[in-house]
XYZ file of N, CA and C in Angstrom:
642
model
N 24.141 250.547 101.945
C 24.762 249.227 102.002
C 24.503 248.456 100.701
N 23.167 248.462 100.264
C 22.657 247.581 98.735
C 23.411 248.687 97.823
N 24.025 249.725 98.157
C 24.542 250.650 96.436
C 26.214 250.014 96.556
N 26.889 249.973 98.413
C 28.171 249.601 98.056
C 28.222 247.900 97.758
N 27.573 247.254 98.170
C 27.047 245.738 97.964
C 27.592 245.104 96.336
N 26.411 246.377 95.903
C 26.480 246.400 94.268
C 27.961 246.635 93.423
N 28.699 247.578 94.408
C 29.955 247.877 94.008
C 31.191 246.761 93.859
N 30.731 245.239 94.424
C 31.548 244.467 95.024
C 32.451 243.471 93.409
N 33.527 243.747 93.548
C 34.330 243.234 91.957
C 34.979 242.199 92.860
N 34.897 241.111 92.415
C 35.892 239.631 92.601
C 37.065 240.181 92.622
N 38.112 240.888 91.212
C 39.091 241.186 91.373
C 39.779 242.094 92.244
N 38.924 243.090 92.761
C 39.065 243.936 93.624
C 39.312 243.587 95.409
N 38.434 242.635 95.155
C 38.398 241.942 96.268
C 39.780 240.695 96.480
N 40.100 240.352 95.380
C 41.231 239.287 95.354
C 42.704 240.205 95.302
N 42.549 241.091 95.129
C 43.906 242.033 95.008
C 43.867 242.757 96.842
N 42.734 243.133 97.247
C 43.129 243.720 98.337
C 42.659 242.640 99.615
N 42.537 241.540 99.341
C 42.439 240.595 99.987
C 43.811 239.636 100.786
N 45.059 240.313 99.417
C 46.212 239.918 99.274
C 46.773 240.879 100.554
N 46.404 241.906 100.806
C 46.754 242.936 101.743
C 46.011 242.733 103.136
N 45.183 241.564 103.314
C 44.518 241.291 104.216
C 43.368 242.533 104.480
N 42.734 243.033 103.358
C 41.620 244.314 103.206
C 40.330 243.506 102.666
N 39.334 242.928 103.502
C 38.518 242.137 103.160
C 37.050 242.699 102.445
N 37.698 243.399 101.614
C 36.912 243.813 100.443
C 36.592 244.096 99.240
N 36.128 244.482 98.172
C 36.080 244.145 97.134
C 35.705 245.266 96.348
N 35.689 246.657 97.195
C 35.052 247.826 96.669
C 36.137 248.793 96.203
N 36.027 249.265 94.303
C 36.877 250.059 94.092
C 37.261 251.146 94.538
N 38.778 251.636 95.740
C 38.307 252.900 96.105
C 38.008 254.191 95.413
N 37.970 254.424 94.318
C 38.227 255.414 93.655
C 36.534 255.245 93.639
N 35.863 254.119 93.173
C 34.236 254.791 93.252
C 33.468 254.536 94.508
N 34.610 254.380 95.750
C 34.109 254.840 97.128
C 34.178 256.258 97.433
N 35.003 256.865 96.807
C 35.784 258.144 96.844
C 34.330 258.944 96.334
N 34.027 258.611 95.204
C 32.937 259.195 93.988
C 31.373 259.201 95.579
N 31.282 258.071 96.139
C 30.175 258.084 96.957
C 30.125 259.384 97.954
N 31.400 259.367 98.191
C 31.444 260.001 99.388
C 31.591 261.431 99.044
N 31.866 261.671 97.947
C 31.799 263.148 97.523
C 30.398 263.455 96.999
N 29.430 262.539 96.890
C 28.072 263.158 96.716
C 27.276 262.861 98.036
N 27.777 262.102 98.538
C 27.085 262.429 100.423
C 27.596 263.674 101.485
N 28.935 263.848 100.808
C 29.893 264.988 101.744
C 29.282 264.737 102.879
N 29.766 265.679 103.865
C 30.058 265.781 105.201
C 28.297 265.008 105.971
N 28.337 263.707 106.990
C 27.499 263.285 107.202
C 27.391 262.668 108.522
N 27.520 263.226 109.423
C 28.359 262.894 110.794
C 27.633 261.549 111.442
N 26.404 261.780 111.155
C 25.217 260.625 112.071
C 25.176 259.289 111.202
N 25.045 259.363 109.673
C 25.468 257.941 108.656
C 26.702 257.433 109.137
N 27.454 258.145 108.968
C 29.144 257.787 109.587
C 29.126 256.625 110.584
N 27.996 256.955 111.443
C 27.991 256.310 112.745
C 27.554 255.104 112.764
N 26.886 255.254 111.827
C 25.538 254.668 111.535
C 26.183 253.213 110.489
N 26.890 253.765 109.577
C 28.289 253.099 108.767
C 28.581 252.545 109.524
N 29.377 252.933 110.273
C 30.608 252.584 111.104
C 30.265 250.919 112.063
N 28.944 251.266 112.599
C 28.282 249.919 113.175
C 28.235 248.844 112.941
N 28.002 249.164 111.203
C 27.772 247.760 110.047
C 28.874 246.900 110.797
N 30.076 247.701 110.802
C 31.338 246.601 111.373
C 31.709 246.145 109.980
N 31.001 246.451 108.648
C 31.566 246.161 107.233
C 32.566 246.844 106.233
N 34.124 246.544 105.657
C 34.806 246.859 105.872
C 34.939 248.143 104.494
N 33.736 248.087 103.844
C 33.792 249.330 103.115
C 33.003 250.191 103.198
N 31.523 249.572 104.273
C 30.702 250.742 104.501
C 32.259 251.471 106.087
N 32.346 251.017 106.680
C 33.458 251.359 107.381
C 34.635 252.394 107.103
N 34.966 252.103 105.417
C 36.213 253.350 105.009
C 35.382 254.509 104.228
N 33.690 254.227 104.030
C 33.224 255.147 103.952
C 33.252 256.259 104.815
N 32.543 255.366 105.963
C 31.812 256.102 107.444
C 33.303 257.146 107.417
N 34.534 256.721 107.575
C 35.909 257.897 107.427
C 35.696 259.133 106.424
N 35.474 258.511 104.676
C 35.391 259.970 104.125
C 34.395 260.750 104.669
N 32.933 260.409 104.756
C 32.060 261.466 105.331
C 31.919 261.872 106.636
N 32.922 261.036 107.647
C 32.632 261.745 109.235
C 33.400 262.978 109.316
N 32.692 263.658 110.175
C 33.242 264.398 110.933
C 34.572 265.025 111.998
N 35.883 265.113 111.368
C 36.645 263.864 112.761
C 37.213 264.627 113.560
N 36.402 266.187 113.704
C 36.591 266.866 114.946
C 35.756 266.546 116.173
N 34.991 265.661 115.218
C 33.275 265.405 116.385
C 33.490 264.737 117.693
N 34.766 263.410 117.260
C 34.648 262.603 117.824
C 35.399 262.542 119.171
N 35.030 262.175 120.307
C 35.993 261.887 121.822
C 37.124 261.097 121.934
N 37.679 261.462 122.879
C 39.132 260.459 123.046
C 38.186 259.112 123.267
N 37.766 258.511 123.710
C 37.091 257.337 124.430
C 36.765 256.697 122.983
N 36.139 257.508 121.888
C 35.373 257.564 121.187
C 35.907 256.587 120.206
N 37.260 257.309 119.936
C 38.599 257.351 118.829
C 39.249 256.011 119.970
N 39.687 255.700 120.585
C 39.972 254.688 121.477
C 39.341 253.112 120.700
N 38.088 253.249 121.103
C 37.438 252.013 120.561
C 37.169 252.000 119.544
N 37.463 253.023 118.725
C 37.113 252.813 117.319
C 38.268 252.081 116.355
N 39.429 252.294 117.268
C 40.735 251.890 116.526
C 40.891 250.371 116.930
N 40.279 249.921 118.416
C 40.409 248.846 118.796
C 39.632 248.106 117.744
N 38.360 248.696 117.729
C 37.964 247.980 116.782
C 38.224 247.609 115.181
N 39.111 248.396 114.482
C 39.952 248.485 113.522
C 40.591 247.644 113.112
N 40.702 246.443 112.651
C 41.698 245.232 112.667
C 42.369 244.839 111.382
N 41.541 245.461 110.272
C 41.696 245.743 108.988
C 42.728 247.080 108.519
N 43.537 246.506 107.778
C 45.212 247.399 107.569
C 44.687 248.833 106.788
N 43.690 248.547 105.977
C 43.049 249.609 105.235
C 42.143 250.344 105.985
N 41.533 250.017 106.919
C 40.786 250.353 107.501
C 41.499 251.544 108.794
N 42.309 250.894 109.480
C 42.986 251.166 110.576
C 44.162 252.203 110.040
N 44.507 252.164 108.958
C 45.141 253.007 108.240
C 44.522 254.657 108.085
N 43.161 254.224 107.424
C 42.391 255.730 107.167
C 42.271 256.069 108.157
N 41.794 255.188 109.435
C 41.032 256.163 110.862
C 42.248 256.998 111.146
N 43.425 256.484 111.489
C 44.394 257.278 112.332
C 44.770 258.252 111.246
N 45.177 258.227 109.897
C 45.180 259.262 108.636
C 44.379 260.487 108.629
N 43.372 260.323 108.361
C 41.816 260.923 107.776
C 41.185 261.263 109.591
N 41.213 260.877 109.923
C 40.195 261.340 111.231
C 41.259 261.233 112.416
N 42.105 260.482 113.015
C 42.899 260.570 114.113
C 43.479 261.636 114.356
N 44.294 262.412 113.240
C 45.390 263.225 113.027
C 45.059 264.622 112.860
N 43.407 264.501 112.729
C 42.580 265.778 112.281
C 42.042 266.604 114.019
N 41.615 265.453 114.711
C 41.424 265.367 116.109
C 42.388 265.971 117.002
N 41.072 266.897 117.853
C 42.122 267.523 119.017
C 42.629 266.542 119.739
N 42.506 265.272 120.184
C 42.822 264.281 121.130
C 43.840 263.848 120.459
N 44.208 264.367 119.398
C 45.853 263.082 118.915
C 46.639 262.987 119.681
N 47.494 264.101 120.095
C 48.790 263.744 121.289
C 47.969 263.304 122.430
N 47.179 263.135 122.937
C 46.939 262.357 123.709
C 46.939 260.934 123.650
N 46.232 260.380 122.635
C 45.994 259.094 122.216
C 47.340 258.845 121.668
N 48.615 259.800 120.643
C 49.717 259.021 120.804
C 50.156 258.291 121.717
N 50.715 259.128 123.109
C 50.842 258.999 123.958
C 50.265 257.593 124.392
N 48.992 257.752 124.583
C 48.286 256.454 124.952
C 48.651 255.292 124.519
N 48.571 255.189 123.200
C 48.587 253.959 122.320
C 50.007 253.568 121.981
N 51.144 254.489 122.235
C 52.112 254.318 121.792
C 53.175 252.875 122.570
N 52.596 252.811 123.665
C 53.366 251.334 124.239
C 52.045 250.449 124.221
N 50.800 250.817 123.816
C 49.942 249.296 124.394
C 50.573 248.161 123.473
N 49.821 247.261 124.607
C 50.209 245.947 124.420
C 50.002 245.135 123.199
N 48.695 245.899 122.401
C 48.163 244.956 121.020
C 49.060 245.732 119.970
N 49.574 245.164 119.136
C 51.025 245.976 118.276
C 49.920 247.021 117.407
N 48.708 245.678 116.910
C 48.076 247.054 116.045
C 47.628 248.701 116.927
N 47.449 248.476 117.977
C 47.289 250.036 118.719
C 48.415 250.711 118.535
N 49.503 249.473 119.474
C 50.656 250.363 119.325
C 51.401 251.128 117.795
N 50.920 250.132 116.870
C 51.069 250.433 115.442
C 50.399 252.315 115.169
N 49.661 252.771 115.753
C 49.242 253.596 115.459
C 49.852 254.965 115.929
N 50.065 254.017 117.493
C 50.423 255.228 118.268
C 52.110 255.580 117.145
N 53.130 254.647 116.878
C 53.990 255.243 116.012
C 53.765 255.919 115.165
N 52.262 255.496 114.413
C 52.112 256.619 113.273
C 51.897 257.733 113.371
N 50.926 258.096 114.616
C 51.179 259.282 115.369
C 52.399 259.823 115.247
N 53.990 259.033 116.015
C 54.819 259.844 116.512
C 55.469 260.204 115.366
N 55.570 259.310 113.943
C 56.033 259.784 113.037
C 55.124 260.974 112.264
N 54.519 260.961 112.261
C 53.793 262.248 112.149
C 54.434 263.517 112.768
N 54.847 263.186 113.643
C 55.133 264.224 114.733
C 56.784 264.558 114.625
N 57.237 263.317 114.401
C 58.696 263.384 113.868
C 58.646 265.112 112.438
N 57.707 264.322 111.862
C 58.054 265.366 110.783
C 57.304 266.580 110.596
N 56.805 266.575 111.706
C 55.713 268.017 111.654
C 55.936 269.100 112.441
N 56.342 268.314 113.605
C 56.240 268.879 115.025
C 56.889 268.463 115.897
N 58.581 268.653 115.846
C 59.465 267.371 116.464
C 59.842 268.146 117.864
N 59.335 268.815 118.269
C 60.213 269.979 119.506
C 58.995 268.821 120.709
N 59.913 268.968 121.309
C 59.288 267.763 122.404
C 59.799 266.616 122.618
N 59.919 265.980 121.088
C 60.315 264.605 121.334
C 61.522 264.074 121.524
N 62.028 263.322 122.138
C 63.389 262.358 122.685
C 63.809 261.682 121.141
N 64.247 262.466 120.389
C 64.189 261.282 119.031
C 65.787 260.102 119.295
N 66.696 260.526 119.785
C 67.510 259.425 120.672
C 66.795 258.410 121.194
N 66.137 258.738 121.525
C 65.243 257.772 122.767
C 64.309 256.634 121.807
N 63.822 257.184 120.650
C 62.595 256.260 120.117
C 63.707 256.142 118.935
N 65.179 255.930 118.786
C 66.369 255.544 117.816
C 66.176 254.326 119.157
N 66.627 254.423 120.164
C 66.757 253.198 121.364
C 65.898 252.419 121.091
N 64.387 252.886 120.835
C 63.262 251.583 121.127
C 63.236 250.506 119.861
N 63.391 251.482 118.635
C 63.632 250.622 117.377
C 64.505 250.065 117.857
N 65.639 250.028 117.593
C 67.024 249.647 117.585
C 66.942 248.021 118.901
N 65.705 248.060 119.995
C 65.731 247.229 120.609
C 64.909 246.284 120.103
N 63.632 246.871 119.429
C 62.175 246.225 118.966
C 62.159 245.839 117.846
N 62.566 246.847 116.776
C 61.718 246.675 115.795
C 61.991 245.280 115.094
N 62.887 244.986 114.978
C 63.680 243.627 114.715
C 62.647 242.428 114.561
N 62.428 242.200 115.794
C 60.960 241.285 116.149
C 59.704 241.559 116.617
N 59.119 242.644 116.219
C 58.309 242.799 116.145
C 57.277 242.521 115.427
N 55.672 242.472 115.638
C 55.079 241.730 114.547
C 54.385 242.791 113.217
N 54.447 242.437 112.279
C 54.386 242.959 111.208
C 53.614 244.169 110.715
N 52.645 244.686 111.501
C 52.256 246.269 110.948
C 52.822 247.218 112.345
N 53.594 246.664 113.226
C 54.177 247.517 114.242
C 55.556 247.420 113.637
N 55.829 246.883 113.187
C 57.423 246.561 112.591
C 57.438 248.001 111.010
N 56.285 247.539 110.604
C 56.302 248.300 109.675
C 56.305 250.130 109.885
N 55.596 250.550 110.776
C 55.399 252.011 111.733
C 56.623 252.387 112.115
N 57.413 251.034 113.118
C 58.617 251.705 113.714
C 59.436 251.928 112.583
N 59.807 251.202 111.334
C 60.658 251.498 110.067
C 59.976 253.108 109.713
N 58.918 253.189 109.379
C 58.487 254.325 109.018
C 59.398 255.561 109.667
N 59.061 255.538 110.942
C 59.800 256.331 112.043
C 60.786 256.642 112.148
N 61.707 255.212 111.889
C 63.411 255.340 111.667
C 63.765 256.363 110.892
N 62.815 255.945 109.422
C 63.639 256.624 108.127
C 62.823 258.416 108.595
N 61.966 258.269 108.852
C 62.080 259.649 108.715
C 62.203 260.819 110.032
N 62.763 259.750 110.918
C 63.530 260.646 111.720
C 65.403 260.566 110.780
N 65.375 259.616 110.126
C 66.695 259.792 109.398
C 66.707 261.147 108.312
N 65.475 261.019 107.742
C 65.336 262.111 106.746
C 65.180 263.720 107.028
N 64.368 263.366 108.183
C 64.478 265.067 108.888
C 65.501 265.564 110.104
N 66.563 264.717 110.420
C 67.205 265.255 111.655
C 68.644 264.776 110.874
N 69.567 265.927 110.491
C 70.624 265.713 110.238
C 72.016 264.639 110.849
N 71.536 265.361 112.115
C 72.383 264.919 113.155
C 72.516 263.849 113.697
N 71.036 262.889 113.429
C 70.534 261.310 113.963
C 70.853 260.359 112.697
N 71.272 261.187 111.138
C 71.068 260.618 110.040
C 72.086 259.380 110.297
N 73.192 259.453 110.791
C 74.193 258.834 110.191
C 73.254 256.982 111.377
N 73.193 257.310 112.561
C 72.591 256.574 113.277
C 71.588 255.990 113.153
N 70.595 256.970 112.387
C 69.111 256.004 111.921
C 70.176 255.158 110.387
N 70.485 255.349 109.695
C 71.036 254.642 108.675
C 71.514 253.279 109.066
N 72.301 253.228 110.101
C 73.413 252.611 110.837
C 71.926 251.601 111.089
N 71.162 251.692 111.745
C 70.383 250.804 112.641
C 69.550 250.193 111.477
N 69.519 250.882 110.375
C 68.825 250.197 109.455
C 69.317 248.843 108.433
N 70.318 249.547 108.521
C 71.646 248.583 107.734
C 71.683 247.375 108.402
N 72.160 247.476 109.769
C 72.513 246.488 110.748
C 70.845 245.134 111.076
N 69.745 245.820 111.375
C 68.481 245.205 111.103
C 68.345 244.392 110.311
N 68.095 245.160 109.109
C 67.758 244.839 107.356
C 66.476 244.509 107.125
N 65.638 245.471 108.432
C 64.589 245.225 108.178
C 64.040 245.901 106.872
N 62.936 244.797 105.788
C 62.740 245.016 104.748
C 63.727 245.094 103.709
N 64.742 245.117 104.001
C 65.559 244.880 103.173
C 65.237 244.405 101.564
N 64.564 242.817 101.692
C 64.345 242.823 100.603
C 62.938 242.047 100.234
N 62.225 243.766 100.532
C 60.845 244.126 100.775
C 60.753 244.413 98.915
N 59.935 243.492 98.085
C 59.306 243.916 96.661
C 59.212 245.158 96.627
N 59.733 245.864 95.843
C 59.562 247.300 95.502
C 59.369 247.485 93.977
N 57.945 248.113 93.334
C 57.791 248.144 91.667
C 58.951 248.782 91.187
N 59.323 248.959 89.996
C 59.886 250.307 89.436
C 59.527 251.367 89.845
N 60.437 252.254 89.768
C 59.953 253.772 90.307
C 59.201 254.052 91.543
N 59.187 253.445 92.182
C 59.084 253.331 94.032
C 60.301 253.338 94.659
N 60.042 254.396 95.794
C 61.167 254.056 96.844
C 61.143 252.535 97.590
N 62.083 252.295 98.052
C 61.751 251.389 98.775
C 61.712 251.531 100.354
N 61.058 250.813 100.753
C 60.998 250.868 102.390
C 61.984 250.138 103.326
N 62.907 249.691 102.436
C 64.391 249.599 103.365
C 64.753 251.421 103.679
N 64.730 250.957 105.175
C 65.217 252.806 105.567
C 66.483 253.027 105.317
N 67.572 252.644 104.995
C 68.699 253.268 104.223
C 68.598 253.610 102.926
N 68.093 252.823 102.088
C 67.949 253.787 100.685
C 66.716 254.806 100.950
N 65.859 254.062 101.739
C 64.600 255.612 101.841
C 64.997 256.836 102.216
N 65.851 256.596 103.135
C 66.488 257.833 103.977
C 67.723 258.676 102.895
N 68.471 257.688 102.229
C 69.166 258.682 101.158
C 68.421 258.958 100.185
N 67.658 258.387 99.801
C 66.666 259.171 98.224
C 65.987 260.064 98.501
N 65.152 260.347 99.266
C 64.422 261.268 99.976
C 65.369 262.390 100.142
N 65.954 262.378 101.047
C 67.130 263.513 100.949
C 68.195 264.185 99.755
N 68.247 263.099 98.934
C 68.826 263.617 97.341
C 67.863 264.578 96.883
N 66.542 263.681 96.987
C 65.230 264.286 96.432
C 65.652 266.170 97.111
N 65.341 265.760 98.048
C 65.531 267.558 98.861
C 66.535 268.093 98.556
N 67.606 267.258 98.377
C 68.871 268.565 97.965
C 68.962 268.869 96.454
N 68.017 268.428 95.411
C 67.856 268.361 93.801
C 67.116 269.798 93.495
N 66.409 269.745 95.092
C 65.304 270.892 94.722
C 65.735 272.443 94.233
């Protein structure tokens, strides 16, 4: 805690503060920590307690994240409230976990958007990995009813979802486009140079140029 303490930059902290990430630690020499602690399952835990939001994206690089229980992974996300934070668990350790389709499943309608936020990231995951199962008509319906007003890191998941059920299912393309257009969600979301943007109609055609260039 006194070595990441030490790590703490004003600017670092004022740039990802802007992202609502209430910390101040460069990740790249969080990255450097965690590759000379490697794999550390019981610190992790031990991290994780602080409830502090960079010993916290530590406790992720060095845990374990086959170790952990559904129950386990449950409250750990509840407890998650931080975009950076809640980001790595379901990334880095959720997705690694035998309990994921379960906890999609689970989390995918609760009531707090950030759960439910996850459970989409799950399904988009799943959209593009492992789509035999899923109703992708069906979660074109739920956007197409939700995402609109939804609040802002569940809004952001279901867009995710759109475009890349637009990008991987030929047949839904013309429809995920359609719903994106009509929305406009993100539309006119800041995008740097040389970034896609996260309006899902141009994401969904660049991406796919991208694939047919190859």
């Amino acid at each position: 805690m006194a070595e990441l303490a030490a790590l703490e930059d004003p600017k670092a902290r004022e740039v990802n503060e802007r992202h609502g990430d209430d910390h101040g630690v460069n990740l790249g020499k969080l990255r450097v920590i965690a590759k000379r602690l490697k794999t550390q399952q019981e610190l992790a835990l031990e991290l994780w307690d602080t409830g502090d939001t960079a010993a916290r994206l530590l406790a992720i690089l060095i845990c374990r994240p086959k170790a952990f229980g559904r129950e386990e992974l449950d409250a750990m996300l509840r407890q998650a409230r931080i975009p950076k934070v809640n980001d790595w668990l379901v990334n880095y350790v959720v997705k690694k976990n035998q309990h994921a389709e379960e906890l999609r499943l689970a989390w995918f309608a609760d009531s707090d958007p950030v759960v439910a936020s996850a459970g989409w990231a799950l399904t988009t995951e799943r959209v593009a990995k492992k789509p035999e199962g899923l109703e992708l008509s069906g979660l074109l319906d739920v956007i197409e009813a939700e995402m609109k007003d939804a609040p802002d890191r569940l809004q952001w998941a279901m867009n995710h979802c759109l475009a890349q059920i637009g990008i991987e299912n030929v047949k839904l393309r013309a429809r995920a486009i359609n719903i994106g257009e009509r929305l406009e969600v993100l539309k006119d979301y800041p995008t740097p140079p040389n970034c896609t943007s996260p309006f899902a109609p141009i994401w969904i055609n660049e991406i796919v140029r991208r694939q047919h260039d190859k």
